[in-house]
CSV table of C-alpha atoms and ligand atoms in Angstrom, one decimal:
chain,number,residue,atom,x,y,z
A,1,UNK,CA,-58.0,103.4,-56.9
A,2,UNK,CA,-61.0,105.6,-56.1
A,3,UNK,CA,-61.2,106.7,-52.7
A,4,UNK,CA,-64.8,107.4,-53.3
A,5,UNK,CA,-65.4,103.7,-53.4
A,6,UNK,CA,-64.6,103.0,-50.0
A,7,UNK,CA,-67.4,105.1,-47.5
A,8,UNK,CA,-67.4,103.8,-44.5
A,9,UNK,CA,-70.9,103.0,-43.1
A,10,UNK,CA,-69.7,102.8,-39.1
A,11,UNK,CA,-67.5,104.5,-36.9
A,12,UNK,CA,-64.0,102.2,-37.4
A,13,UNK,CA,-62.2,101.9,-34.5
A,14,UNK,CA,-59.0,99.9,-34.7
A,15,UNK,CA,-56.3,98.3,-32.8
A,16,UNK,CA,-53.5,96.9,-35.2
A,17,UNK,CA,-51.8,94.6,-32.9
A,18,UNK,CA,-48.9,92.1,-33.3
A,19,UNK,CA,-45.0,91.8,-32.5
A,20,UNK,CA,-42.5,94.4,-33.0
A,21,UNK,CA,-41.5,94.4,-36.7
A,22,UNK,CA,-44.6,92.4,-37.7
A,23,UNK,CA,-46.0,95.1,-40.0
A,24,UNK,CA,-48.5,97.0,-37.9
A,25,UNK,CA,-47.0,100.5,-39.3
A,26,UNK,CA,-46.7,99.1,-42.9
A,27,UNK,CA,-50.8,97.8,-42.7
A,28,UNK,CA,-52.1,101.2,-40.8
A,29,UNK,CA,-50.1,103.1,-43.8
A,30,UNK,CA,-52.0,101.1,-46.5
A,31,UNK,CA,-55.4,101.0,-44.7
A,32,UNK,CA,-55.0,105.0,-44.6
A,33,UNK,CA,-54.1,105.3,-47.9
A,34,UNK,CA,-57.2,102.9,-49.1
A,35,UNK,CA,-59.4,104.4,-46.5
A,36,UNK,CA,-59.1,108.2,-46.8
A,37,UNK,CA,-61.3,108.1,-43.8
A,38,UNK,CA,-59.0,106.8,-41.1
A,39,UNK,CA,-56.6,108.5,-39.4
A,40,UNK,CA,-53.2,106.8,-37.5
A,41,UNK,CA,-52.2,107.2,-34.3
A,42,UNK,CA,-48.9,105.4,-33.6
A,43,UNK,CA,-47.8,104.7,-30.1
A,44,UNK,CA,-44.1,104.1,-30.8
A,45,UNK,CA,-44.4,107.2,-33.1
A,46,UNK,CA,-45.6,109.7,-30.2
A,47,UNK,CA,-43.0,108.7,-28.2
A,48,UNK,CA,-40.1,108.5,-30.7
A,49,UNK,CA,-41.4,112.7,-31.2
A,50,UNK,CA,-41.4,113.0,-27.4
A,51,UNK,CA,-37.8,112.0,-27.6
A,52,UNK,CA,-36.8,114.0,-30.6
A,53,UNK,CA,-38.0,117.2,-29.2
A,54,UNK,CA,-36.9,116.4,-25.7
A,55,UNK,CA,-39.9,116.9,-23.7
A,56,UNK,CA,-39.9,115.4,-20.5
A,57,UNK,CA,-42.2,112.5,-21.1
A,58,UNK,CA,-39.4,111.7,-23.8
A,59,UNK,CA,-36.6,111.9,-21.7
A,60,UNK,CA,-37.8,109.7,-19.1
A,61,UNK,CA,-39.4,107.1,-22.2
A,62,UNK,CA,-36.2,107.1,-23.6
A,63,UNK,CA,-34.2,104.7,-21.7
A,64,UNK,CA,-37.4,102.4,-21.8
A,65,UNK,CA,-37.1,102.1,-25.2
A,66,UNK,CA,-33.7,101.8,-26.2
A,67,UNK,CA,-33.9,98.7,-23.8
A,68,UNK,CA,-36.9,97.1,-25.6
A,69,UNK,CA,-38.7,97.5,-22.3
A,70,UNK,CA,-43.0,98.5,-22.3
A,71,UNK,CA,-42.8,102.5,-21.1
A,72,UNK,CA,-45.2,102.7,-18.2
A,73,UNK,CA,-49.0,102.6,-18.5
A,74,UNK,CA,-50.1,105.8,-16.8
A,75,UNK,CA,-47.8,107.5,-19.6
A,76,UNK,CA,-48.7,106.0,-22.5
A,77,UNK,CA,-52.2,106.5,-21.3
A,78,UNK,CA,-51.5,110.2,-21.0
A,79,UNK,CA,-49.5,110.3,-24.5
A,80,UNK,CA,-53.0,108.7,-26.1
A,81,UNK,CA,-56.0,110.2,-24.7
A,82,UNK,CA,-54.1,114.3,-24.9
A,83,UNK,CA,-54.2,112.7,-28.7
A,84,UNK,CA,-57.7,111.1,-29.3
A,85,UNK,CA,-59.0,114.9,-27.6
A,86,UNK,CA,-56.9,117.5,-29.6
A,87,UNK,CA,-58.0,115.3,-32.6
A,88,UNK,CA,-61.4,115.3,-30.9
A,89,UNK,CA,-62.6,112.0,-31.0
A,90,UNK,CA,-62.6,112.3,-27.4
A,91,UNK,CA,-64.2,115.1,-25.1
A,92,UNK,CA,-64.1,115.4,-21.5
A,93,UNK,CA,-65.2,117.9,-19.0
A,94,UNK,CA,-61.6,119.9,-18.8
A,95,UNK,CA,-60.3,120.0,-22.0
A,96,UNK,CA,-56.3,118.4,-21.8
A,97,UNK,CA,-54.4,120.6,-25.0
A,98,UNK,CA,-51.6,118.8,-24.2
A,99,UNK,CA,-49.0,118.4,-27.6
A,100,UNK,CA,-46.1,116.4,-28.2
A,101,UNK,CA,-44.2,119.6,-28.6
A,102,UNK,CA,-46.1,121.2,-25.5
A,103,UNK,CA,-43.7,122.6,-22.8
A,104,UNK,CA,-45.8,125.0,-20.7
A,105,UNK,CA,-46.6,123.9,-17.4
A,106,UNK,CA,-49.8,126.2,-17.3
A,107,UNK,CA,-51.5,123.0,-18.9
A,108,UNK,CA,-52.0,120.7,-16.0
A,109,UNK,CA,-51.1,117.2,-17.8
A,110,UNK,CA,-47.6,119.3,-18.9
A,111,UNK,CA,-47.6,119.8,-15.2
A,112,UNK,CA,-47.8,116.8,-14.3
A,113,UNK,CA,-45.1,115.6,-17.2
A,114,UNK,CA,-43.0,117.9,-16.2
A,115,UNK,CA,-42.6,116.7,-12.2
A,116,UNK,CA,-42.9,112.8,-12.6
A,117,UNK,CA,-44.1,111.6,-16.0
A,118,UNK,CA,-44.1,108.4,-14.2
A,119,UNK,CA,-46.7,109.1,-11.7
A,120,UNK,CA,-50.6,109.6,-11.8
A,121,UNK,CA,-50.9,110.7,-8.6
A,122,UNK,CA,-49.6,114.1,-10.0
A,123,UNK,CA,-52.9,114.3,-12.0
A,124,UNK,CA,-56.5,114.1,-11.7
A,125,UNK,CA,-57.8,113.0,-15.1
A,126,UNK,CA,-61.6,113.8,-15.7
A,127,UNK,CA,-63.7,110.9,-14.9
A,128,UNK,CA,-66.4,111.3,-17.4
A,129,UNK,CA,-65.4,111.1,-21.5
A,130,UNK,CA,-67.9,111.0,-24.2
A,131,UNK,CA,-66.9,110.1,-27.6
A,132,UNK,CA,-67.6,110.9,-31.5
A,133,UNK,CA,-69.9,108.1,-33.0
A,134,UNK,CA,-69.5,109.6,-36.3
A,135,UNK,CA,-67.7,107.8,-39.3
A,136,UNK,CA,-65.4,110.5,-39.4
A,137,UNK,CA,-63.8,109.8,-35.8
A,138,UNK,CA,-62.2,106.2,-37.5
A,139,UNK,CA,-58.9,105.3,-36.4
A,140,UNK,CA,-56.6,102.8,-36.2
A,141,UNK,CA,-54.8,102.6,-33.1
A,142,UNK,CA,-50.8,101.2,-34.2
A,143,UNK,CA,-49.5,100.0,-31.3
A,144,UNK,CA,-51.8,101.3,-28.0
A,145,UNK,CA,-53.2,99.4,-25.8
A,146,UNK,CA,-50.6,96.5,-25.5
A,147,UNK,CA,-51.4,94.9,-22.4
A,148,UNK,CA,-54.6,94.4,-20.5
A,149,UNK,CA,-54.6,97.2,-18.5
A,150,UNK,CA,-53.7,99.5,-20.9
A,151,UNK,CA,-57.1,98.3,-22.7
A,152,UNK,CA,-59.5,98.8,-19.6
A,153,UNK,CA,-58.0,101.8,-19.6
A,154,UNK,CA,-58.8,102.8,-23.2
A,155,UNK,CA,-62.5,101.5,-22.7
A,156,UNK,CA,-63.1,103.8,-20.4
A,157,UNK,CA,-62.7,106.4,-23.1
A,158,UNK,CA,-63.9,105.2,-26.3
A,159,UNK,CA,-64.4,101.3,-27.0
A,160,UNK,CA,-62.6,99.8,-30.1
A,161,UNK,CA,-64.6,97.7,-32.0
A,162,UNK,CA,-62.1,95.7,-34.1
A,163,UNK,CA,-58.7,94.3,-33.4
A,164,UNK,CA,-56.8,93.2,-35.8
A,165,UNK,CA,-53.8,90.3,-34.8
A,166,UNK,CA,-51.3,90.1,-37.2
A,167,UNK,CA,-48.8,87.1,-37.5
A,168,UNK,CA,-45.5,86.5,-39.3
A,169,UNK,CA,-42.8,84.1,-38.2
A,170,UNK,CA,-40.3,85.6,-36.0
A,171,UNK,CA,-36.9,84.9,-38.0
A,172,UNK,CA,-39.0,86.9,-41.1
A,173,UNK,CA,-39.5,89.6,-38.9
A,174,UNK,CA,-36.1,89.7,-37.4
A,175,UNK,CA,-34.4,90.3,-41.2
A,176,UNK,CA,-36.6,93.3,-41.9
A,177,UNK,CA,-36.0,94.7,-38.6
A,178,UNK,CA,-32.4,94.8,-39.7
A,179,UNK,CA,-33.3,96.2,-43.1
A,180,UNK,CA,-36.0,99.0,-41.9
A,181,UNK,CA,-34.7,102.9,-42.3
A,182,UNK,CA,-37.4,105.7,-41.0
A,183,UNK,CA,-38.3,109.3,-41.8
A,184,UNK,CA,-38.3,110.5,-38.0
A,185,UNK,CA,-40.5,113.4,-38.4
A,186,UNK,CA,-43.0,111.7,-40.4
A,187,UNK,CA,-42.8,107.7,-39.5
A,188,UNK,CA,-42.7,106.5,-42.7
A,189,UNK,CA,-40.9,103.0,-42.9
A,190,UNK,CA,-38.8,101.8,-45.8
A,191,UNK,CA,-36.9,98.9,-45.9
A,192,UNK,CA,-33.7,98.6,-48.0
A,193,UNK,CA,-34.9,94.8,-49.6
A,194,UNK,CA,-39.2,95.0,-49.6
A,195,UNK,CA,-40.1,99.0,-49.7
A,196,UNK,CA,-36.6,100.7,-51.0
A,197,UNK,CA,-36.6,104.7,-50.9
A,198,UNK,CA,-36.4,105.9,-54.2
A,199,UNK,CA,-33.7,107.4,-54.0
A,200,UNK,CA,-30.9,105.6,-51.5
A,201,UNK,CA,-31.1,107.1,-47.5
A,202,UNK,CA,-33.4,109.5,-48.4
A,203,UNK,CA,-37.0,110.1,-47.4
A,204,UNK,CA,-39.6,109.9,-51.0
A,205,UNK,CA,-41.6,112.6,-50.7
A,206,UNK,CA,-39.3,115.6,-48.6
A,207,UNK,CA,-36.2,114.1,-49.9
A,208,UNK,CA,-34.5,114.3,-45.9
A,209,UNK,CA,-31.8,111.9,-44.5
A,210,UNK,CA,-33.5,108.6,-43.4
A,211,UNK,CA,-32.2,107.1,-39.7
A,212,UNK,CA,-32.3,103.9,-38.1
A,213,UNK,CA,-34.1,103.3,-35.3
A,214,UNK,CA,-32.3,103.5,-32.2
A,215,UNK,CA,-34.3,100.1,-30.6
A,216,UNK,CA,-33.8,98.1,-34.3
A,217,UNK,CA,-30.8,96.4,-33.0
A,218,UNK,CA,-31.1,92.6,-32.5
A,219,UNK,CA,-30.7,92.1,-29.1
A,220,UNK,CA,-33.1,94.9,-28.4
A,221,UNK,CA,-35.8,93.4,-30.5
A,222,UNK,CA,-35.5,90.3,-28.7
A,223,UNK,CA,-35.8,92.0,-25.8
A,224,UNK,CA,-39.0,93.4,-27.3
A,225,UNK,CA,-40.5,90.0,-28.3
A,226,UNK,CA,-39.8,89.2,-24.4
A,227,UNK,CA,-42.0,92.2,-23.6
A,228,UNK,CA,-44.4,91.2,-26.0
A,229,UNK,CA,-44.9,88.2,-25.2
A,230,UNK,CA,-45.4,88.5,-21.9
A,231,UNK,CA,-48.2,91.3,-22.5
A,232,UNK,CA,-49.9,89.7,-25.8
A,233,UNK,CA,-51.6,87.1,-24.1
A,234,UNK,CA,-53.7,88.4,-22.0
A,235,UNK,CA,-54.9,91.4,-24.1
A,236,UNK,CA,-55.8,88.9,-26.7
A,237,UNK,CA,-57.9,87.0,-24.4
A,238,UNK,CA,-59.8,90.1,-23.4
A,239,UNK,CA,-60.2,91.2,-27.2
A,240,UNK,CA,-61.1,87.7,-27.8
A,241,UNK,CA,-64.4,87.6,-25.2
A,242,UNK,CA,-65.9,90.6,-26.7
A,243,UNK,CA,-66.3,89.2,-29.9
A,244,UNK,CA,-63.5,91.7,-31.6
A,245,UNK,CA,-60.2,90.1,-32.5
A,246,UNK,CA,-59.2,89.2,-35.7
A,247,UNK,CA,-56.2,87.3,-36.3
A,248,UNK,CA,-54.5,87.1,-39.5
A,249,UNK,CA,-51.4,85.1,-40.7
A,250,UNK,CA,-49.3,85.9,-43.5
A,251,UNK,CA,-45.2,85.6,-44.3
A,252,UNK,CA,-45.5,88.8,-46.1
A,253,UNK,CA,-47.6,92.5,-45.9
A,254,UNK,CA,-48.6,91.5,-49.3
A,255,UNK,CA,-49.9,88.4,-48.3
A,256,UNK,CA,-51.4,90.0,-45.4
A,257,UNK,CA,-53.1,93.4,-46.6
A,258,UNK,CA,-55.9,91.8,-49.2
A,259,UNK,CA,-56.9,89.4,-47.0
A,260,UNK,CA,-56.9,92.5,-44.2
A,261,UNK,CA,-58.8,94.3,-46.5
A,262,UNK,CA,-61.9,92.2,-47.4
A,263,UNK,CA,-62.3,91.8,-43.7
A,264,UNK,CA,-62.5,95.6,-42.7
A,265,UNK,CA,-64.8,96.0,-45.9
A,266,UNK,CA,-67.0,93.3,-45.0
A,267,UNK,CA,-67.3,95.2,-41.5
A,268,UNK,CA,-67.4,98.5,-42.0
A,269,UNK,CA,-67.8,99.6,-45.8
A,270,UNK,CA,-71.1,100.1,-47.9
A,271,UNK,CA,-71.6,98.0,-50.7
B,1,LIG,P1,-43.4,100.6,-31.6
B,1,LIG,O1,-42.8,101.7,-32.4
B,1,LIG,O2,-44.8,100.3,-31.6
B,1,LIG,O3,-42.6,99.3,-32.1
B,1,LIG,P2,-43.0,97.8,-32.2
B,1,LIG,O4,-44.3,97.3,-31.6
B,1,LIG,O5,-41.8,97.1,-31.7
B,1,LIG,O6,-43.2,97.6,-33.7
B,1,LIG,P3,-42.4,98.1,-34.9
B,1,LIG,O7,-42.8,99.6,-35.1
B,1,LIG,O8,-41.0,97.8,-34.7
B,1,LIG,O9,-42.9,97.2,-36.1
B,1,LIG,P4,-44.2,97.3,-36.9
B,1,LIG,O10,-45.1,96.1,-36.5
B,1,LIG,O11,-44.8,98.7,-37.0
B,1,LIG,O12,-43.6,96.9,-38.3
B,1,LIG,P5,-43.2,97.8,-39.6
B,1,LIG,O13,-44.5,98.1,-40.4
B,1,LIG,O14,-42.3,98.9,-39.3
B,1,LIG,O15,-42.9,100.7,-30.1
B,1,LIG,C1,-41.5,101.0,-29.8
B,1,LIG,C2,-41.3,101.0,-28.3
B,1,LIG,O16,-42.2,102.1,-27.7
B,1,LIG,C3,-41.7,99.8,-27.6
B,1,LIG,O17,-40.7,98.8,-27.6
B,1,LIG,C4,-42.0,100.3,-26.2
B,1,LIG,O18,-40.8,100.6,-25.5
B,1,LIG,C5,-42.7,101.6,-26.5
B,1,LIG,N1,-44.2,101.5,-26.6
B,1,LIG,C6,-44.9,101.7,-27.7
B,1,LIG,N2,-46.2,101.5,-27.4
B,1,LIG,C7,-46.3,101.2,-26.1
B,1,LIG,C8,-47.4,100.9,-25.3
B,1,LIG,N3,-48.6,100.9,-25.7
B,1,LIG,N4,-47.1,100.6,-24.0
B,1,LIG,C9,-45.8,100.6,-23.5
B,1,LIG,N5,-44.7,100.9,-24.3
B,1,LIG,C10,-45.0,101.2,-25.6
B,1,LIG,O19,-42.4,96.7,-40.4
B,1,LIG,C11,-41.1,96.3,-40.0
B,1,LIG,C12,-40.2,96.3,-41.2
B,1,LIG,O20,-40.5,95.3,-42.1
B,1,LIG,C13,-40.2,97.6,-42.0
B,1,LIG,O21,-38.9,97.9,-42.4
B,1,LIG,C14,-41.1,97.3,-43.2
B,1,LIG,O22,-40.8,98.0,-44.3
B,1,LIG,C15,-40.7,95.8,-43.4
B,1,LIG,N6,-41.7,95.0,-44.0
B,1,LIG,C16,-43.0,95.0,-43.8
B,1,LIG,N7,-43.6,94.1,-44.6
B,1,LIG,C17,-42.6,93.5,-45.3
B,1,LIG,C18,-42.5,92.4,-46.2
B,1,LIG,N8,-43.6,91.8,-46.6
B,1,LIG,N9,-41.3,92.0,-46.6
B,1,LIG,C19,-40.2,92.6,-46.2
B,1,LIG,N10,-40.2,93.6,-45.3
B,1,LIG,C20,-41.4,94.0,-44.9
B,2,LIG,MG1,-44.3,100.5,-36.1
């Protein structure tokens, strides 16, 4: 397929939202690969590399996660905006370097991680944000924000201007949830009966040893769909009065990704 035939004409600016194991990873991987434009942020991702390289904000996600329960806002905030500015879609008065990897406490948000990730009165965030409207600062946001608050919040630092809802039965999901190995460095998701690795347990293109998640356990997930449920609503509704949610239903990712496809070029691609 010819990248070349897909130029965006408008900033994209994405939320892929839906429950845990729905697909959101698997559609933000194809729309990437179709859309040579987009980038991917993943909020599970950050914060499974947070927890692989031990950093503070890591350690204290950790427990949150391996209990299907939401990690608090005012990190996941942090996690998303120190990524939307080193990428520089977002710029704000005092620039915030912070990394995943990041350890030095010279950096004020690294400062603030490293006393109490889970307070914001450690840190003053710059009030004032401007944002790229350039086609080149398109994204697709996997994951972030997934309640309402989270998405005032993000508004306050660059609007999204389509949200995509993806739906699949939950007894679907919950078999490919048992089924799903991960490249941890990477993110990329294969599952042993729909996307196998070419060769067994190991990642396609680097050839390392693929892992399970530690949260893809089924009573973990259904603590997750608890979570999600509880959160969905709400942001939906919000997405819903400005005019930007999209909701698609489909058993399958292949079902789901044409259909996905037409929409975003009908929105955002020349013709
Ligand atoms: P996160 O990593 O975002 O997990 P999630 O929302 O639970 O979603 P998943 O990543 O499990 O599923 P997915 O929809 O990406 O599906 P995938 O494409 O992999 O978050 C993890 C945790 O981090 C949260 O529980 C929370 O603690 C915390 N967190 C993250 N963001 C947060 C936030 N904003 N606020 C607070 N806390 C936050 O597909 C699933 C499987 O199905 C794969 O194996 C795939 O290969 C397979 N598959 C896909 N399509 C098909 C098909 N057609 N047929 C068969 N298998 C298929
Ligand atoms: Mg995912």
């Amino acid at each position: 397929m010819a990248a070349a035939t897909f130029q965006l004409s408008r900033p994209a600016r994405l939320l892929v939202f839906g429950s845990p194991g729905v697909g959101k990873g698997t559609q933000s991987t194809r729309l990437i690969q179709r859309y040579p434009q987009l980038a991917t942020i993943s909020s599970g991702d950050l914060l499974r590399q947070n927890v692989t390289s031990r950093t503070p904000l890591g350690i204290m996600a950790e427990s949150k996660m391996k209990a299907g329960k939401m990690v608090p806002d005012n990190m996941m905030l942090r996690l998303i905006l120190n990524e939307l500015s080193k990428r520089g879609w977002v710029n704000s008065g005092p620039r915030v370097p912070y990394t995943v990897q990041a350890t030095s406490i010279s950096d004020p948000m690294d400062y603030a991680v490293s006393t109490n990730p889970f307070s914001m009165d450690q840190v003053s965030l710059p009030q004032e944000y401007t944002y790229s409207d350039s086609p080149t600062a398109s994204f697709i946001l996997d994951g972030f924000p997934r309640n309402a608050a989270q998405a005032a919040q993000v508004e306050k630092l660059i609007p999204l201007n389509f949200v995509v809802n993806i739906q699949t039965p939950a007894d679907i999901i919950i078999a490919r949830i048992c089924n799903r190995w991960v490249h941890a460095p990477s993110g990329r998701v294969y599952n042993t009966t729909f996307n196998a690795p070419k060769v067994d347990g190991r990642d396609d293109i680097t050839g390392e040893q693929l892992t399970r998640r530690a949260d893809d356990d089924p009573e973990v997930w259904k603590q997750r769909i608890v979570e999600f449920e509880k959160a969905s609503q709400p942001l939906l509704e919000h997405y819903d009065r400005k005019g930007l949610l999209w909701t698609v239903n489909g058993n399958s990712s292949d079902e789901i990704s044409p259909k996905l496809f037409a929409e975003f070029e009908k929105r955002f691609c020349r013709t």
